[in-house]
Short mmCIF file of C-alpha atoms in Angstrom, two decimals:
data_model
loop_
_atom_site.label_atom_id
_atom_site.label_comp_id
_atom_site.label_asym_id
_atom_site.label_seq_id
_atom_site.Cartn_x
_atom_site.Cartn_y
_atom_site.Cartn_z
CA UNK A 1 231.19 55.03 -5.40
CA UNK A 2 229.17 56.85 -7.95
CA UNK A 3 228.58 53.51 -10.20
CA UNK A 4 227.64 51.74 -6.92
CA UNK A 5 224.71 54.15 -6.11
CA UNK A 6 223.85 53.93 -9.51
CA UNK A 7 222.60 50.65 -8.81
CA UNK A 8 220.24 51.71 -6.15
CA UNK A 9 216.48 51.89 -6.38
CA UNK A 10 215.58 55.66 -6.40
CA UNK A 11 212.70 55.14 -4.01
CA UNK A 12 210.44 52.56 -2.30
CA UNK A 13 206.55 52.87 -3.03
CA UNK A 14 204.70 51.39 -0.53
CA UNK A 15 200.38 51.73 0.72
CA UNK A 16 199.76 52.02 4.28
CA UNK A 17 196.91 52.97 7.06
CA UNK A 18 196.81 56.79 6.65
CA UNK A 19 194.83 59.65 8.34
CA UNK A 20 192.53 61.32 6.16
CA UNK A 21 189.44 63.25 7.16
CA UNK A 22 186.79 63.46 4.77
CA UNK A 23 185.13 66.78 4.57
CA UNK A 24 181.83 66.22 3.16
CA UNK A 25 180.32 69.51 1.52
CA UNK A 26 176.39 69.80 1.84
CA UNK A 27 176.44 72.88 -0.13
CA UNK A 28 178.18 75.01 -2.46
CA UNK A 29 179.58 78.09 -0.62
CA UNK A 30 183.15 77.90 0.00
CA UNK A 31 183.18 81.22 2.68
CA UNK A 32 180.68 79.24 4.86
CA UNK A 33 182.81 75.93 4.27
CA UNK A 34 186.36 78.39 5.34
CA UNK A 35 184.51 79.68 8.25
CA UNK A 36 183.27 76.49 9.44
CA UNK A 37 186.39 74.61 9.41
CA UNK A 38 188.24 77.12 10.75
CA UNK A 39 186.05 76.90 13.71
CA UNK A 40 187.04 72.69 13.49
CA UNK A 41 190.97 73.68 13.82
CA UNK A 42 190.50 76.73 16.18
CA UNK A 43 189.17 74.25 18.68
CA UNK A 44 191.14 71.27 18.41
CA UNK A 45 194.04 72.37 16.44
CA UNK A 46 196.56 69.02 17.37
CA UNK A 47 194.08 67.09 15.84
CA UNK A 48 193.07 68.92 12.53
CA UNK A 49 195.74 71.75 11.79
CA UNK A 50 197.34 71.07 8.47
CA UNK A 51 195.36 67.48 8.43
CA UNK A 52 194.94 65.78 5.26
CA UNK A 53 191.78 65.61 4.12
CA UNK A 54 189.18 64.35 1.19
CA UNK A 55 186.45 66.61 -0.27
CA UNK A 56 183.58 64.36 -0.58
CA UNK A 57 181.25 66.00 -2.86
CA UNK A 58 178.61 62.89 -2.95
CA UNK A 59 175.65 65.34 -0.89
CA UNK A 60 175.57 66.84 -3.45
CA UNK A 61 172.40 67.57 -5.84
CA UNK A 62 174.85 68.56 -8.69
CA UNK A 63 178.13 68.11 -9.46
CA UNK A 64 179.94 71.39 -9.08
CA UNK A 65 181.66 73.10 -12.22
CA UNK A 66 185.55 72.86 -12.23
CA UNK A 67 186.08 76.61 -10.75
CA UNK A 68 183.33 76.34 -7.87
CA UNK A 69 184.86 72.88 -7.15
CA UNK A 70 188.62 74.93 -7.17
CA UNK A 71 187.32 77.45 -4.81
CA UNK A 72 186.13 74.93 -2.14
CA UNK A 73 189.66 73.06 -2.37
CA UNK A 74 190.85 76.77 -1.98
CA UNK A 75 188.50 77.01 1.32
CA UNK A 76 190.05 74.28 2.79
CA UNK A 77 193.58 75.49 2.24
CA UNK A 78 192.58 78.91 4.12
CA UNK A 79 191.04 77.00 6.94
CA UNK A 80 194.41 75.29 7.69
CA UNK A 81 193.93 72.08 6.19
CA UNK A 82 195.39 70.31 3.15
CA UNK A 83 193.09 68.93 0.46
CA UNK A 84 194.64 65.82 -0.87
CA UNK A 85 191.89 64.10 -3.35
CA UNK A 86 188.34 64.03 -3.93
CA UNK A 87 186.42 61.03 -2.31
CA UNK A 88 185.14 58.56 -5.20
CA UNK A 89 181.54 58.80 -6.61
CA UNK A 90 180.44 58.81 -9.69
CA UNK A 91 182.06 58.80 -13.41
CA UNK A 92 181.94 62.63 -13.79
CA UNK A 93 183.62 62.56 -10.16
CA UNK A 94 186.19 60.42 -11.97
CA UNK A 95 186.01 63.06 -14.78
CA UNK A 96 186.34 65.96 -12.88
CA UNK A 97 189.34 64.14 -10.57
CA UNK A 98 191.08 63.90 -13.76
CA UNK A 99 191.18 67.29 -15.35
CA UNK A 100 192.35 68.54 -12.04
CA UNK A 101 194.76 66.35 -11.27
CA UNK A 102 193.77 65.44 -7.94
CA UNK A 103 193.63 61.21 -6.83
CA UNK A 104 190.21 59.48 -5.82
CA UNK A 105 190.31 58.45 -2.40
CA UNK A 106 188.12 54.98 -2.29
CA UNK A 107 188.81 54.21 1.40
CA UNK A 108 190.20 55.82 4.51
CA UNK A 109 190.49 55.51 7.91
CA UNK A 110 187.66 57.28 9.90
CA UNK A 111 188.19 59.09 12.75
CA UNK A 112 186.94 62.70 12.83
CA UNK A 113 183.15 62.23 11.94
CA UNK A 114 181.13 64.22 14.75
CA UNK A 115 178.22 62.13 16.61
CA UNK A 116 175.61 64.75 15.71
CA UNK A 117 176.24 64.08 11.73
CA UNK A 118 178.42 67.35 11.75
CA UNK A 119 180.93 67.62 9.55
CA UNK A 120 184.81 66.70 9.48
CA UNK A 121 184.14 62.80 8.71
CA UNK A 122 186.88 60.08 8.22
CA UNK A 123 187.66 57.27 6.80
CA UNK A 124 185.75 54.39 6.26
CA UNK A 125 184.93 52.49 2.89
CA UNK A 126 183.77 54.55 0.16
CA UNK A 127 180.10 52.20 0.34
CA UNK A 128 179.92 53.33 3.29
CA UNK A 129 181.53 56.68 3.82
CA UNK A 130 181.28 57.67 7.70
CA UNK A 131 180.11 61.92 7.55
CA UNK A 132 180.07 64.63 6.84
CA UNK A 133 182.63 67.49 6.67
CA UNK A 134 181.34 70.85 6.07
CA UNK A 135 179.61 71.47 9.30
CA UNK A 136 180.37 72.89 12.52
CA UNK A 137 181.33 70.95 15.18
CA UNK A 138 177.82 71.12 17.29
CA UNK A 139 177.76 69.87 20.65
CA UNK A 140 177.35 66.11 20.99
CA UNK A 141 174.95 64.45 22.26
CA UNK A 142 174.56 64.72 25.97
CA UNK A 143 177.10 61.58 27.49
CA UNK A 144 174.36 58.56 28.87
CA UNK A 145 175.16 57.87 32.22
CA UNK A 146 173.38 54.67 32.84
CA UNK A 147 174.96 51.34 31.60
CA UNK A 148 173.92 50.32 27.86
CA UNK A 149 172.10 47.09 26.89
CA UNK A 150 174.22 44.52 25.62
CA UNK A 151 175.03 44.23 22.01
CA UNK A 152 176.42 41.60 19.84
CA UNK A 153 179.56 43.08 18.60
CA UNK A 154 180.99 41.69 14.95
CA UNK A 155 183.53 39.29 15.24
CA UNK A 156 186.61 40.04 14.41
CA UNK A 157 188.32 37.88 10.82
CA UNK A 158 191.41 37.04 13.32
CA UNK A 159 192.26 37.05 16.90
CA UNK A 160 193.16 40.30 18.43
CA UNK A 161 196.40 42.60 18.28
CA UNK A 162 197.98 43.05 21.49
CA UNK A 163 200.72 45.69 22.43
CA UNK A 164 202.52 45.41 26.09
CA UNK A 165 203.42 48.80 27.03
CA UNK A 166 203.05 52.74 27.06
CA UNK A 167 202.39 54.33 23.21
CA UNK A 168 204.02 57.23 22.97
CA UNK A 169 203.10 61.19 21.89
CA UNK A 170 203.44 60.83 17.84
CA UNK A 171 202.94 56.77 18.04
CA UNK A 172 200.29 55.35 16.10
CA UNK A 173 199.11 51.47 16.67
CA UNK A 174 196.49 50.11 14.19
CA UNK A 175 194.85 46.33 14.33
CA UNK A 176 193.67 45.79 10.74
CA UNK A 177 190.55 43.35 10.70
CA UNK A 178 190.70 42.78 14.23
CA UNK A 179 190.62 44.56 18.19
CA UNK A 180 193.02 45.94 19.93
CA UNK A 181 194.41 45.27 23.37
CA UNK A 182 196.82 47.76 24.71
CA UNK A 183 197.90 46.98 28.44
CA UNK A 184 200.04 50.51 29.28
CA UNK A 185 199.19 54.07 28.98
CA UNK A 186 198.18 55.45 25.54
CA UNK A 187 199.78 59.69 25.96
CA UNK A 188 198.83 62.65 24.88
CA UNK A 189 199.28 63.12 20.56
CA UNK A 190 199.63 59.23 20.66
CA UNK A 191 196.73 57.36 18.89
CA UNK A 192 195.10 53.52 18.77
CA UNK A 193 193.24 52.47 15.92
CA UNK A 194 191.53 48.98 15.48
CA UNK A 195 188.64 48.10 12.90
CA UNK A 196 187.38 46.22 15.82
CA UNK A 197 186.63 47.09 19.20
CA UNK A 198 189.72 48.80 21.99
CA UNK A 199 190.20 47.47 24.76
CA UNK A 200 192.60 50.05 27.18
CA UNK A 201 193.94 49.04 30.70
CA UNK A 202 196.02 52.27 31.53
CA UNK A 203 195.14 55.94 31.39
CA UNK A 204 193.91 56.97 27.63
CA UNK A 205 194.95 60.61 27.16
CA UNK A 206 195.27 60.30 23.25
CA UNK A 207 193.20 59.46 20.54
CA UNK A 208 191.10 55.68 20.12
CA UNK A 209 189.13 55.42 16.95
CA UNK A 210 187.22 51.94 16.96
CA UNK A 211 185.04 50.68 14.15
CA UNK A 212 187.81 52.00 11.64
CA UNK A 213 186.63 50.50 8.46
CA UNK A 214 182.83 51.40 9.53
CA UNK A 215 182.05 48.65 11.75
CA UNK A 216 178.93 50.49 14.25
CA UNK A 217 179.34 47.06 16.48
CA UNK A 218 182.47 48.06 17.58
CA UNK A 219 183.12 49.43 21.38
CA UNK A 220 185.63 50.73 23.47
CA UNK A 221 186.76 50.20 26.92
CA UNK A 222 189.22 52.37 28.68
CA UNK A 223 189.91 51.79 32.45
CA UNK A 224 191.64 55.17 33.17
CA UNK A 225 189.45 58.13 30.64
CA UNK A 226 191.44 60.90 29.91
CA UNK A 227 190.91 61.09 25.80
CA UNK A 228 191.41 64.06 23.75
CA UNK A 229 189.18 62.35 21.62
CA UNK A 230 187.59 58.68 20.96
CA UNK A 231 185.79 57.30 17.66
CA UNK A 232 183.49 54.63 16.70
CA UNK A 233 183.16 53.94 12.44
CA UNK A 234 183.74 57.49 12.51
CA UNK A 235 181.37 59.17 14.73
CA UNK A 236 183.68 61.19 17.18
CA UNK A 237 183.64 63.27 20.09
CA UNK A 238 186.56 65.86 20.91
CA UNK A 239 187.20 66.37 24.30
CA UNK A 240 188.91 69.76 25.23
CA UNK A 241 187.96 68.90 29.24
CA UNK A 242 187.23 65.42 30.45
CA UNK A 243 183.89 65.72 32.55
CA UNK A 244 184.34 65.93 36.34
CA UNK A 245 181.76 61.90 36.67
CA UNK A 246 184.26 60.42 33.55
CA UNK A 247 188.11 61.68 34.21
CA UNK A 248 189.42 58.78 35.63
CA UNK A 249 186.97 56.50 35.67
CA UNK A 250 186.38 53.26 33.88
CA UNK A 251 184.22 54.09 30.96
CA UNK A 252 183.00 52.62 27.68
CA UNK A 253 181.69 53.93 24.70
CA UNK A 254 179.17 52.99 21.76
CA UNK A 255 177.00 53.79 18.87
CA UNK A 256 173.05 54.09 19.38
CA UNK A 257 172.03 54.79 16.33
CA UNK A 258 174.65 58.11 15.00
CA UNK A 259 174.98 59.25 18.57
CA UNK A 260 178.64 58.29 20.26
CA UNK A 261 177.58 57.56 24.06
CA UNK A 262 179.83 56.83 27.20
CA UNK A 263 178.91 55.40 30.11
CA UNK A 264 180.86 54.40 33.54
CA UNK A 265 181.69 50.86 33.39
#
C-alpha cells in the first residue's frame, strides 16, 4: 500500500479565475486605511469579510519604506481582510515584493471597484487596473431612470457561454473572453462573471460583475433585479436594499464615464 502511494503526485498546481480585490492606497496612513475598510466589511460583510485582496500602491508619489508598507498590510489584516500580494508596478515594486516575500499580482478579476472612484477596486489587467481601494464606500451616483443611448458594445473573441438553470448560494460561473447567458435564477452568495456583457432571464439576487477584464462596453441585463451587488470593469454598486422603482423590474446597467447607472428596461 505504502509503495503504491509512493507513486502518487503530492499535489496538483493549477491557475484559475480568482477573486481578488485590489485595495488601492492614496496615502500613507494605515489607521485611516483600518478605519476605512472596516467601514467596507461592516456594511457588506458576505462580500468582503476575510476577502483576498491586493495592495496596489501605484497612487502613490513615493514608494513606501519596507515598515510603513508592513503596517498598511497590517491595516488590512485588522480590518478583516487578507492581504495576499502587492499589485505590479514598477522595479522597486518588484524589489520591495521580494524582500517581503509577498507575490505580484499582474491581473485579477474586478469586481469591487465603487462607481464614485472609491476605494475597494478589483481585478482587471494590471494596464489597466480598475480603482481604487483605500476609500470609503461613498454613495453612488444617483441610479438614471430614463433609458440610455445606445452604445456599441465590444465584441466578444467567441460566441457566448450559456448555462440552463438556477446557480446556486456559493456557485460561481465565469465566461472568459466572452458574455454570459444564464436562463434560471442566479441566489443569494451565488455569483456570474463574464468579461463580456450578462445577460439574466430569472431573478438576480447574487452578485454579476460584467466587463471583468476591464472592458467599459460591457452591459448587463437582468429581467427580475434583486442584486446584492452588480459590476461593470470594476465599477460596482452594493446594494443592501433594492430600490422600491428597480426590485423586480427589468433593468440594465452601464458605464457613463466612471459612474455605474441602471435604468428600467
Amino acid at each position: 500500500m505504502k509503495a503504491r502511494m509512493d507513486t502518487q503526485d503530492a499535489c496538483d498546481l493549477r491557475f484559475g479565475q480568482v477573486g481578488i480585490a485590489n485595495v488601492r492606497v492614496r496615502r500613507v496612513d494605515a489607521a485611516a486605511l483600518c478605519e476605512e475598510l472596516e467601514r467596507r466589511v461592516h456594511a457588506a460583510p458576505q462580500l468582503f469579510s476575510r476577502a483576498a485582496v491586493v495592495l496596489d500602491l501605484s497612487h502613490l508619489r513615493e514608494l513606501p519604506d519596507d515598515g510603513s508598507v508592513d503596517a498598511l498590510l497590517e491595516a488590512v489584516r485588522s480590518a478583516g481582510m487578507l492581504p495576499v500580494g502587492l499589485a505590479y508596478g514598477t522595479s522597486e515594486v518588484e524589489a520591495l515584493s521580494r524582500r517581503m516575500g509577498l507575490p505580484l499580482i499582474a491581473k485579477f478579476r474586478a469586481a469591487y471597484e465603487p462607481a464614485d472612484g472609491g476605494s475597494i477596486a478589483p481585478p482587471a489587467p494590471a494596464a489597466a487596473t480598475p480603482a481604487p481601494a483605500a476609500e470609503p464606500a461613498r454613495r453612488a451616483e444617483p441610479m438614471v431612470q430614463s433609458e440610455p443611448e445606445p452604445s456599441k458594445q465590444a465584441s466578444p473573441t467567441q460566441g457566448a457561454m450559456h448555462h440552463d438553470g438556477a446557480v446556486r448560494s456559493g456557485q460561481q460561473i465565469y465566461a472568459r473572453d466572452r458574455d454570459l447567458i444564464v436562463t434560471g435564477a442566479i441566489a443569494n452568495g451565488a455569483e456570474v462573471i463574464a468579461d463580456g456583457s450578462i445577460h439574466v432571464y430569472g431573478g438576480l439576487r447574487g452578485r454579476a460583475m460584467a466587463g471583468a477584464q476591464g472592458d467599459e462596453k460591457a452591459r448587463l441585463f437582468v429581467s427580475d433585479f434583486r442584486a446584492e451587488l452588480v459590476a461593470i470593469a470594476g465599477h460596482y454598486r452594493v446594494f443592501e436594499q433594492i430600490p422600491k422603482d428597480l426590485e423586480g423590474h427589468s433593468v440594465q446597467c452601464w458605464l457613463e464615464g466612471e459612474k455605474l447607472l441602471i435604468a428600467k428596461l
